[in-house]
XYZ file of C-alpha atoms in Angstrom:
732
model
C 117.388 111.359 128.391
C 118.618 114.035 125.980
C 120.681 115.710 128.703
C 122.210 112.357 129.635
C 123.168 111.795 126.022
C 125.064 115.074 125.894
C 127.064 114.047 128.946
C 127.781 110.666 127.439
C 129.043 112.196 124.213
C 131.474 114.404 126.072
C 132.794 111.520 128.141
C 132.934 108.840 125.471
C 136.371 109.943 124.295
C 137.669 109.852 127.865
C 136.656 106.244 128.316
C 138.603 105.340 125.207
C 141.633 107.327 126.338
C 141.679 105.749 129.783
C 141.844 102.339 128.193
C 144.894 103.235 126.142
C 147.213 105.487 128.088
C 149.563 102.549 128.437
C 149.971 102.412 124.659
C 151.457 105.859 124.415
C 155.181 106.183 123.831
C 155.414 109.384 125.836
C 154.637 109.421 129.484
C 153.170 112.872 129.840
C 149.737 113.694 131.178
C 148.890 116.352 128.629
C 145.266 117.174 128.012
C 143.644 115.275 125.136
C 140.780 116.682 123.057
C 137.639 114.745 122.209
C 137.969 112.720 118.996
C 137.703 114.634 115.751
C 135.153 112.206 114.340
C 132.368 114.705 113.848
C 134.469 117.670 112.698
C 133.225 119.587 115.731
C 135.390 121.133 118.462
C 135.508 119.337 121.765
C 133.077 120.591 124.381
C 135.923 120.498 126.876
C 139.379 119.130 127.321
C 140.101 116.527 129.974
C 143.315 115.093 131.408
C 144.176 111.749 129.847
C 144.541 110.049 133.208
C 141.791 111.904 135.036
C 138.821 110.251 136.681
C 135.622 111.635 135.132
C 133.467 113.669 137.479
C 130.368 112.054 135.975
C 130.772 108.329 135.583
C 130.036 107.031 132.111
C 127.844 103.916 132.370
C 130.183 101.725 130.344
C 128.155 98.687 131.332
C 125.009 100.269 129.905
C 125.010 99.125 126.308
C 122.127 101.342 125.180
C 123.641 104.435 126.791
C 126.922 103.718 125.053
C 125.048 103.203 121.782
C 123.292 106.545 122.177
C 126.567 108.329 122.835
C 128.250 106.762 119.826
C 125.245 107.452 117.595
C 125.190 111.130 118.516
C 128.930 111.474 117.956
C 129.112 109.601 114.661
C 125.691 110.196 113.085
C 124.629 113.464 114.671
C 125.093 115.468 111.461
C 122.947 113.004 109.532
C 120.250 112.919 112.181
C 119.992 116.703 112.490
C 119.443 117.146 108.765
C 117.140 114.165 108.555
C 114.875 115.375 111.339
C 114.543 118.701 109.509
C 113.650 116.812 106.338
C 110.965 114.808 108.116
C 109.360 118.028 109.359
C 109.199 119.483 105.832
C 105.728 119.329 104.265
C 106.701 120.303 100.709
C 107.471 116.997 98.976
C 110.286 118.268 96.755
C 111.949 120.229 99.558
C 111.666 117.105 101.682
C 113.458 115.055 99.009
C 116.255 117.623 98.760
C 116.795 117.746 102.519
C 116.783 113.964 102.701
C 119.428 113.830 99.986
C 121.588 116.198 102.022
C 121.045 114.052 105.105
C 122.040 110.910 103.236
C 125.182 112.672 102.054
C 126.143 113.062 105.720
C 125.325 109.400 106.357
C 127.598 108.310 103.520
C 130.359 110.694 104.575
C 130.253 109.134 108.043
C 131.189 105.812 106.389
C 129.372 103.731 108.978
C 128.207 101.679 106.033
C 129.931 101.082 102.726
C 127.584 100.880 99.729
C 128.045 97.626 97.892
C 125.699 96.106 95.360
C 122.090 95.574 94.382
C 120.086 92.645 93.093
C 120.362 91.742 89.439
C 122.801 93.000 86.877
C 124.052 89.479 86.234
C 123.587 86.928 83.478
C 120.763 84.459 83.797
C 118.543 82.103 81.834
C 114.923 81.269 82.497
C 111.628 79.710 81.494
C 109.857 82.702 83.046
C 108.768 85.466 80.675
C 110.390 88.826 81.338
C 108.232 91.250 83.308
C 105.421 88.759 83.925
C 105.830 89.390 87.657
C 105.708 92.849 89.202
C 109.011 94.713 89.179
C 107.836 97.502 91.478
C 110.784 98.760 93.511
C 109.142 98.758 96.942
C 106.992 96.534 99.123
C 106.440 92.789 98.755
C 104.498 92.538 95.503
C 107.546 91.668 93.394
C 107.656 88.407 95.379
C 104.129 87.387 94.346
C 104.199 84.741 91.621
C 100.561 83.843 90.973
C 100.512 85.595 87.590
C 103.941 84.770 86.149
C 104.184 83.122 82.745
C 106.335 79.983 82.710
C 107.118 77.818 79.687
C 108.267 74.227 79.446
C 111.330 75.306 77.448
C 114.017 77.869 78.209
C 113.115 81.179 76.584
C 115.740 82.470 74.179
C 117.568 85.729 74.787
C 116.057 87.131 71.596
C 112.525 86.410 72.774
C 113.171 87.714 76.285
C 114.485 90.950 74.786
C 111.367 91.226 72.631
C 109.119 90.650 75.653
C 110.869 93.369 77.639
C 110.469 95.820 74.755
C 106.804 94.853 74.474
C 106.315 95.546 78.177
C 107.791 99.025 77.776
C 105.403 99.712 74.901
C 102.170 98.574 76.562
C 102.837 99.356 80.233
C 99.768 100.870 81.840
C 97.295 99.415 79.352
C 96.624 96.172 81.228
C 97.345 94.141 78.105
C 100.891 92.857 78.655
C 99.999 89.413 80.021
C 97.767 88.492 77.093
C 100.179 89.936 74.537
C 103.030 87.960 76.108
C 100.946 84.759 76.033
C 100.108 85.345 72.375
C 103.739 86.017 71.489
C 105.083 82.953 73.304
C 102.424 80.728 71.766
C 103.182 82.018 68.277
C 106.855 81.286 68.882
C 106.063 77.667 69.711
C 106.454 77.750 73.483
C 104.173 75.716 75.738
C 102.967 77.450 78.884
C 102.704 75.472 82.118
C 101.003 76.113 85.448
C 103.889 75.181 87.739
C 106.905 77.241 88.751
C 110.024 75.797 90.415
C 112.514 78.209 91.952
C 115.444 78.096 94.337
C 115.732 79.572 97.828
C 118.592 79.927 100.296
C 117.049 80.544 103.729
C 113.952 79.095 105.405
C 111.353 81.339 107.001
C 111.858 81.642 110.752
C 108.171 82.466 111.181
C 105.006 82.272 109.083
C 103.494 85.270 110.851
C 103.476 88.040 108.227
C 103.048 90.723 110.864
C 105.830 89.730 113.254
C 108.860 89.798 110.987
C 111.141 92.177 109.160
C 113.278 89.559 107.431
C 112.991 89.203 103.683
C 113.560 85.442 103.978
C 110.245 85.310 105.853
C 108.185 87.831 103.917
C 109.211 86.530 100.468
C 107.458 83.270 101.273
C 104.554 84.528 103.377
C 103.410 87.151 100.859
C 102.138 84.342 98.633
C 99.680 83.256 101.343
C 97.602 86.430 101.758
C 96.254 89.378 99.790
C 96.508 92.993 100.858
C 94.148 95.851 100.202
C 95.783 96.635 96.865
C 98.460 95.048 94.710
C 100.909 96.173 92.047
C 100.327 94.163 88.877
C 102.996 93.116 86.386
C 102.764 96.510 84.681
C 103.539 98.072 88.090
C 100.101 99.654 88.342
C 98.151 99.625 91.612
C 95.079 97.411 91.315
C 92.319 96.408 93.736
C 92.963 93.269 95.761
C 90.911 92.719 98.919
C 89.780 96.332 98.595
C 87.398 96.708 95.653
C 87.626 100.493 95.798
C 88.834 103.344 97.988
C 88.572 107.096 98.520
C 90.910 109.731 99.927
C 89.561 112.766 101.761
C 90.254 116.236 100.375
C 92.642 117.022 103.225
C 94.603 113.817 102.556
C 94.140 112.556 106.114
C 91.523 109.834 105.671
C 91.731 106.740 103.452
C 88.570 104.639 103.213
C 88.726 101.139 101.700
C 85.750 98.995 100.731
C 86.451 95.282 101.246
C 85.226 92.841 98.623
C 82.583 90.424 99.840
C 82.940 86.664 99.555
C 86.692 86.387 100.239
C 87.490 83.572 102.678
C 90.087 82.601 105.242
C 91.127 78.926 105.157
C 93.537 76.783 107.136
C 96.473 74.853 105.654
C 94.121 72.022 104.650
C 91.895 74.434 102.717
C 89.031 74.358 105.216
C 87.137 77.638 105.562
C 87.639 79.251 108.969
C 86.211 82.770 108.509
C 85.077 85.441 106.073
C 87.523 88.223 105.234
C 86.270 91.363 106.967
C 87.397 94.936 107.460
C 88.220 94.081 111.073
C 90.969 91.751 109.826
C 93.004 94.835 108.894
C 92.423 96.334 112.330
C 93.472 93.068 113.989
C 96.501 92.845 111.722
C 97.686 96.343 112.567
C 97.296 95.815 116.309
C 99.098 92.487 116.195
C 101.928 94.028 114.175
C 102.393 96.728 116.807
C 102.057 94.255 119.693
C 104.548 91.787 118.221
C 107.319 94.333 117.700
C 108.817 92.428 114.791
C 110.956 95.377 113.758
C 108.782 97.255 111.261
C 106.343 99.001 113.564
C 108.277 102.249 113.103
C 106.923 102.357 109.536
C 103.521 103.520 110.738
C 104.709 105.722 113.597
C 103.906 109.362 112.803
C 101.957 108.096 109.783
C 98.842 106.568 111.385
C 97.242 108.501 114.226
C 98.412 107.265 117.641
C 100.495 104.375 116.277
C 103.583 105.919 117.878
C 101.744 106.548 121.118
C 100.513 102.950 121.208
C 104.071 101.736 120.700
C 105.450 103.894 123.503
C 102.622 103.000 125.883
C 101.216 106.535 126.065
C 98.060 105.098 124.479
C 96.980 101.650 125.672
C 93.521 101.447 124.105
C 93.974 100.404 120.472
C 90.590 101.939 119.677
C 92.398 105.294 119.762
C 94.728 104.263 116.917
C 93.772 105.523 113.458
C 92.590 102.286 111.876
C 88.949 101.335 112.300
C 86.378 99.006 110.777
C 83.229 101.082 110.447
C 81.336 97.989 109.288
C 82.191 94.495 108.030
C 83.224 95.829 104.630
C 84.809 99.221 105.360
C 88.177 99.983 106.921
C 89.328 103.562 107.502
C 92.881 104.788 108.122
C 93.396 108.214 109.684
C 96.805 109.791 109.140
C 98.783 112.228 111.265
C 99.465 114.427 108.256
C 99.006 114.148 104.500
C 101.401 111.463 103.282
C 101.870 111.431 99.534
C 103.317 107.918 99.496
C 100.784 106.252 101.815
C 99.125 104.215 99.063
C 102.551 102.804 98.094
C 102.970 101.465 101.637
C 99.998 99.138 101.352
C 101.930 96.507 99.413
C 104.084 95.815 102.459
C 103.418 93.169 105.090
C 102.824 95.672 107.915
C 99.408 96.256 106.319
C 98.549 92.571 105.944
C 95.167 91.384 107.234
C 94.823 88.739 109.934
C 91.786 86.734 110.978
C 91.131 87.783 114.559
C 89.261 84.604 115.470
C 91.861 82.273 113.951
C 94.677 84.176 115.668
C 92.933 83.787 119.012
C 92.337 80.078 118.341
C 96.128 79.678 118.162
C 96.674 81.317 121.533
C 97.040 84.809 120.140
C 96.146 87.739 122.375
C 96.028 91.501 121.899
C 97.734 94.186 123.952
C 101.497 94.531 124.226
C 101.850 93.210 127.763
C 99.406 90.340 127.304
C 101.060 89.367 124.030
C 104.503 89.257 125.633
C 103.119 87.162 128.486
C 101.621 84.671 126.025
C 104.866 84.414 124.071
C 106.921 83.933 127.229
C 104.490 81.288 128.468
C 104.647 79.405 125.174
C 100.891 79.556 124.637
C 101.111 81.737 121.493
C 101.341 79.300 118.579
C 100.240 81.566 115.740
C 102.749 81.607 112.875
C 105.053 78.928 114.251
C 104.417 76.558 111.333
C 102.461 76.563 108.079
C 99.635 74.867 110.011
C 99.376 77.790 112.425
C 98.213 80.559 110.094
C 95.071 81.270 108.104
C 95.277 81.921 104.366
C 93.337 84.394 102.213
C 95.754 84.596 99.282
C 96.348 82.588 96.121
C 98.172 79.720 97.858
C 98.244 77.504 100.904
C 101.504 75.876 101.955
C 101.161 72.108 101.766
C 104.765 71.195 102.564
C 107.601 72.934 104.351
C 110.625 70.734 104.905
C 113.449 72.876 106.251
C 116.465 73.246 103.979
C 114.720 71.138 101.374
C 111.352 72.161 99.919
C 108.453 74.577 100.297
C 105.341 73.801 98.236
C 102.552 76.329 97.636
C 99.328 74.915 96.151
C 96.500 76.977 94.662
C 93.905 77.974 97.258
C 90.563 76.612 95.988
C 88.605 79.342 97.797
C 90.759 82.252 96.593
C 88.531 85.068 95.367
C 90.562 85.447 92.151
C 91.377 81.768 91.594
C 90.291 81.793 87.936
C 92.915 84.384 87.028
C 96.099 82.875 88.446
C 98.536 81.297 86.004
C 100.543 79.202 88.483
C 98.747 76.413 90.338
C 101.791 74.942 92.097
C 104.771 76.978 93.251
C 107.713 74.894 94.497
C 110.788 76.284 96.240
C 113.899 74.092 96.315
C 116.694 74.739 98.791
C 120.211 75.585 97.620
C 122.884 76.417 100.186
C 125.303 77.678 97.549
C 128.062 75.181 98.291
C 127.974 73.904 94.721
C 128.322 77.025 92.536
C 126.957 75.285 89.437
C 124.023 73.427 91.042
C 121.375 76.032 90.182
C 122.532 76.110 86.571
C 122.548 72.324 86.262
C 119.094 72.146 87.867
C 117.806 74.769 85.434
C 119.148 72.849 82.450
C 117.484 69.689 83.758
C 114.155 71.422 84.377
C 114.326 70.951 88.153
C 114.368 74.741 88.401
C 112.794 77.156 85.951
C 115.566 79.721 86.010
C 118.704 80.948 87.714
C 121.245 83.701 87.809
C 124.770 82.744 86.826
C 127.716 82.958 89.163
C 131.237 83.310 87.814
C 131.598 79.504 87.934
C 128.266 78.647 86.325
C 128.805 81.317 83.674
C 131.821 79.414 82.435
C 129.832 76.168 82.443
C 127.029 77.831 80.490
C 129.453 79.079 77.866
C 131.057 75.648 77.596
C 127.613 74.083 77.061
C 126.786 76.474 74.249
C 123.782 77.885 76.114
C 125.173 81.350 76.776
C 124.600 83.011 73.415
C 121.174 81.454 72.900
C 119.551 81.892 76.303
C 121.402 84.353 78.539
C 120.249 87.894 79.247
C 121.288 90.437 81.849
C 118.777 90.669 84.677
C 117.316 93.988 85.785
C 118.710 95.630 88.891
C 116.292 96.745 91.581
C 116.094 99.082 94.556
C 117.534 96.697 97.155
C 120.810 98.054 98.497
C 123.334 95.620 99.951
C 125.946 97.363 102.051
C 128.889 96.484 104.250
C 128.289 97.500 107.851
C 130.984 98.649 110.271
C 130.449 97.784 113.935
C 130.894 100.895 116.080
C 130.149 99.292 119.444
C 131.203 95.665 119.312
C 130.289 93.466 122.250
C 130.136 89.956 120.739
C 133.110 87.876 119.618
C 131.188 84.642 118.963
C 127.675 83.921 117.703
C 124.897 84.678 120.163
C 123.122 81.355 119.545
C 126.268 79.203 119.862
C 129.441 80.537 121.452
C 131.503 77.909 119.654
C 130.633 79.373 116.243
C 132.371 82.196 114.365
C 134.770 82.732 117.251
C 137.104 85.701 116.936
C 140.838 85.154 117.393
C 141.493 88.803 118.230
C 143.481 89.453 121.396
C 142.103 91.752 124.074
C 144.567 94.437 123.032
C 143.524 94.130 119.389
C 139.867 94.400 120.374
C 140.461 97.619 122.300
C 142.535 99.194 119.542
C 139.942 98.309 116.928
C 137.135 99.707 119.101
C 138.847 103.089 119.134
C 139.773 103.047 115.447
C 136.192 102.299 114.442
C 135.083 105.557 116.060
C 137.302 107.587 113.735
C 135.569 108.710 110.543
C 138.808 108.867 108.560
C 139.637 105.296 109.487
C 136.209 104.133 108.336
C 136.481 106.070 105.087
C 139.860 104.459 104.494
C 138.206 101.039 104.665
C 135.443 102.064 102.256
C 137.828 103.642 99.773
C 140.251 100.746 100.010
C 137.701 98.088 99.083
C 137.845 97.154 95.394
C 134.095 96.723 95.131
C 134.109 95.829 91.432
C 136.521 92.908 91.810
C 134.680 91.895 94.994
C 131.363 91.791 93.099
C 132.978 90.048 90.154
C 133.585 86.967 92.287
C 129.817 86.440 92.252
C 128.626 87.753 88.883
C 131.776 87.331 86.782
C 134.369 89.719 85.420
C 132.280 90.914 82.461
C 129.456 92.338 84.570
C 131.294 93.200 87.765
C 130.236 96.869 87.670
C 126.605 96.400 86.592
C 125.179 95.868 90.060
C 127.618 98.033 92.030
C 125.708 100.704 93.969
C 127.310 103.794 95.500
C 124.583 105.034 97.842
C 122.046 103.651 100.289
C 118.990 105.107 98.546
C 119.292 104.639 94.767
C 120.106 108.025 93.283
C 117.203 107.906 90.819
C 114.651 106.623 93.339
C 112.841 109.986 93.339
C 113.135 113.312 91.514
C 112.034 116.841 92.396
C 108.497 117.716 91.363
C 109.281 121.449 91.322
C 112.259 123.808 91.614
C 113.761 123.756 95.110
C 116.301 125.985 96.863
C 118.263 124.641 99.833
C 121.275 125.758 101.837
C 124.481 123.826 101.230
C 127.137 124.845 103.729
C 125.682 128.337 104.029
C 125.162 128.989 100.332
C 121.816 128.873 98.546
C 121.596 126.309 95.775
C 118.602 125.875 93.473
C 117.838 122.508 91.924
C 115.453 122.414 88.975
C 112.291 120.365 88.683
C 113.223 116.847 87.603
C 116.562 116.833 89.439
C 117.272 113.390 90.818
C 117.918 112.739 94.499
C 121.431 111.498 93.700
C 122.512 114.796 92.152
C 121.659 116.611 95.374
C 123.543 114.014 97.427
C 126.606 114.535 95.259
C 126.378 118.333 95.538
C 126.490 118.124 99.335
C 129.350 115.608 99.319
C 131.369 117.744 96.911
C 130.770 120.836 99.035
C 132.042 118.933 102.068
C 135.187 117.909 100.206
C 134.746 114.170 100.727
C 136.286 112.226 97.856
C 133.505 109.813 96.959
C 131.294 109.703 93.886
C 127.721 108.573 94.407
C 126.069 109.969 91.264
C 126.869 109.589 87.577
C 125.400 112.743 86.039
C 125.825 111.537 82.463
C 123.935 108.274 82.962
C 121.632 109.586 85.716
C 122.348 106.735 88.113
C 124.126 105.796 91.312
C 124.858 102.330 89.923
C 127.370 100.814 87.545
C 130.608 102.449 88.674
C 133.036 102.201 91.604
C 132.664 105.664 93.073
C 134.288 104.938 96.428
C 137.279 102.803 95.497
C 140.502 104.795 95.293
C 143.635 103.407 97.015
C 145.360 106.808 97.048
C 142.380 108.468 98.737
C 142.098 105.523 101.123
C 145.700 105.883 102.228
C 145.281 109.653 102.610
C 142.300 109.090 104.911
C 144.282 106.476 106.828
C 147.123 108.922 107.434
C 144.647 111.418 108.865
C 143.232 108.672 111.091
C 146.712 107.634 112.237
C 147.478 111.214 113.290
C 144.230 111.600 115.213
C 144.266 108.168 116.838
C 147.820 108.665 118.060
C 146.441 111.311 120.389
C 144.417 108.555 122.025
C 147.321 106.202 122.500
C 146.637 104.102 119.431
C 149.741 103.740 117.271
C 149.077 102.230 113.835
C 151.761 100.829 111.557
C 152.593 97.747 109.517
C 154.111 96.267 112.655
C 151.116 97.187 114.775
C 148.045 97.097 112.490
C 144.376 97.431 113.319
C 142.675 94.028 113.084
C 139.122 93.681 111.752
C 136.957 90.542 111.809
C 134.970 89.628 108.689
C 132.792 86.490 109.000
C 132.460 84.677 105.692
C 130.822 81.536 104.333
C 133.785 79.227 103.789
C 131.559 76.421 102.493
C 130.878 78.267 99.229
C 133.716 79.133 96.873
C 132.156 82.332 95.578
C 131.855 83.771 99.088
C 135.316 82.576 100.053
C 136.724 84.252 96.962
C 134.752 87.401 97.673
C 136.062 87.577 101.226
C 139.623 87.043 100.034
C 139.190 89.886 97.535
C 137.980 92.215 100.267
C 140.885 91.276 102.509
C 143.480 91.660 99.777
C 142.224 94.971 98.394
C 141.844 96.662 101.788
C 145.176 95.434 103.118
C 147.002 96.463 99.943
C 145.389 99.901 99.757
C 146.204 100.588 103.407
C 149.713 99.181 103.020
C 149.499 96.609 105.778
C 148.306 99.008 108.474
C 144.989 97.145 108.602
C 144.565 93.374 108.712
C 141.224 91.821 107.800
C 140.848 88.620 109.796
C 138.602 86.194 107.906
C 136.398 84.325 110.383
C 135.306 81.055 108.795
C 131.629 80.051 108.937
C 131.136 76.454 107.849
C 127.569 76.925 106.636
C 125.170 79.684 105.730
C 123.318 79.505 109.052
C 126.492 80.168 111.039
C 127.200 83.117 108.740
C 123.682 84.506 109.173
C 123.801 84.151 112.958
C 126.895 86.339 113.039
C 124.730 89.279 112.032
C 121.645 88.764 109.881
C 119.637 86.919 112.542
C 120.581 89.186 115.442
C 117.805 91.117 117.167
C 120.149 93.581 118.868
C 123.354 95.327 117.908
C 124.852 93.888 121.068
C 124.915 90.463 119.388
C 126.597 91.672 116.174
C 129.622 89.379 115.931
C 131.874 91.204 113.490
C 133.868 94.319 112.788
C 132.785 94.325 109.151
C 129.789 92.434 107.742
C 128.599 91.929 104.180
C 125.388 89.887 104.415
C 122.610 92.414 105.009
C 120.894 95.060 102.946
C 117.634 96.940 102.677
C 114.825 96.919 100.146
C 112.302 99.775 100.148
C 108.874 99.399 101.720
C 107.281 102.367 99.932
C 108.068 105.094 97.408
C 109.857 107.697 99.525
C 113.543 107.986 100.597
C 112.412 107.748 104.211
C 111.995 104.017 103.645
C 115.798 103.794 103.636
C 116.803 106.621 105.960
C 114.389 105.684 108.743
C 116.408 102.489 109.176
C 119.320 104.590 110.461
C 117.445 106.449 113.191
C 118.790 106.280 116.743
C 117.357 105.144 120.084
C 116.451 101.761 118.622
C 113.966 103.276 116.159
C 116.116 102.544 113.117
C 115.907 98.878 112.208
C 119.336 98.651 110.559
C 121.186 100.655 113.203
C 121.690 97.328 114.967
C 123.988 96.377 112.078
C 126.289 99.163 113.287
C 126.422 97.486 116.692
C 124.014 100.061 118.105
C 120.818 99.576 120.108
């Protein structure tokens, strides 16, 4: 397969040339070099009109994807593979930072924004839910503190300061209760919040979508859980030990925990085997996150590839009813941080089988294809061992979580009823009005609702700026577009591009300078301001994929940057190393603010002059492939957008205007209207394969970390279908 890929890379340029010889103004048959997208010399030169001696399988989508990946992301992948082999944690971080620098330089994705950084008002006490940056625990709400009245900005600020003072002592919740009570607030045991997308499945182990996991995580407990002081605490595991060599993790399961159905009827005891069953089902289902445990847990990779078919050989075993043991491939410093993610969720083996569930990859696929596998299809088709059961799920309306009467920790939850209310975003002030009325217990403010809040006199008294987090929303560029309408409905989000425009855009998207021109041309601050308002438009702007302060070196590290040794001191942040590599490569983007020690809060990519300079380089290179670019003959790019919501319409218009102006009319962004959020999501967010990605540029998706290591981001950009987000690039 590797040899085939090398052939494909050499011939990829020829395929593009053969499709465009008619566009050239001159009629010669001069030899044309391979595209200069990777800054590497061509392996060979080929006549522009020649027939290749080895036929490129243009109909083979995966082969094409592999060729494009190697050409466009080869530099990233080479460095990243070296980083993954490194056993010294700090050296690993440094090499990963260098690899990410190459990823960003390739401009296959344009960093955009993160969660938070906007004004909001709430009845929920600051920091009463976990704010851990990775995993699913920040979406657990059983211990939040909610009052009947909106909490003032002054009191929220005091609570946040209190949290900083007592973090790690286990006393914040009680201190916050005491403070709120003294201030005259009344605590309640219900929490009403908004949501924008229904779960597509209730199977925690068969999904990688946040819209699914954010709901499901409230229905089960894991082995451990981050509390609201962001400390790891026992959950279904009462205790655990790690072997001296770091390869064996042994967890002791608490006795007396129960599985119940949606009606609260007991169906089984929670046992160690539930974690074995959960892991096997996760690997069998192939929901998109199985790569997380490959090369982490012994034989997980081999089970996925089929080299191992007996799951008993995989490194997760129940040695008795109350003991589960994980065996790792190598010491993994961040393994314990992975346990808060749904890939490690337990599952009742007997209940799963009662719903038609089977084990083994082939048997599972057969059951799904036959329609006999019902597990996870509705809230009535899962077992619950967490704080809540779901008593009502009405699509695009309401989801109600009621306290589980058999929950092992039922006496210590603060919220007895959690209600989610649907909001499609069409009315930009609805969430604010619902919060004022008490229908919701809090909301962030859009640019429109911010003005309403100020007019009502509520801004000064109640509004605070929300914390940002580690979720990175980016704009993806499609390098291998095959779809020009939505895969689920060919009448939706239909492109108006002509065949000639499609071909020209396909070639342009494989030029790194063209892609950089798009990224540098986008006025990300004004774009973000359409959602959060002008005052805070920079707060949540992010300039990298992995947040620059996500990790720091634990010791001094020396690495090679373009042939020269460079030593970074202990405590150096990941982002500083990224920036050092980017600067050495001469790429004009800023991803790290050294003064403020962050990759957020500034527009480090946007520069119209640099954008136009990159475009001119692209124009020169693409001309050699028969693609002439000018104001009269621009490259056309499709951007699907949600036309039913003003804030997203305005955001799309800002993107279009800023890119077209920066590139002086040589690029046209074609706004493809999506009447509702579902149509917008089906253009890209709901796709299972890059082949179905219906866009040139897409701004819906992002990635939140699963554990506390940069690999949680960078693994998503692996090739050969291993990287979950590579599909957003139109690959695999």
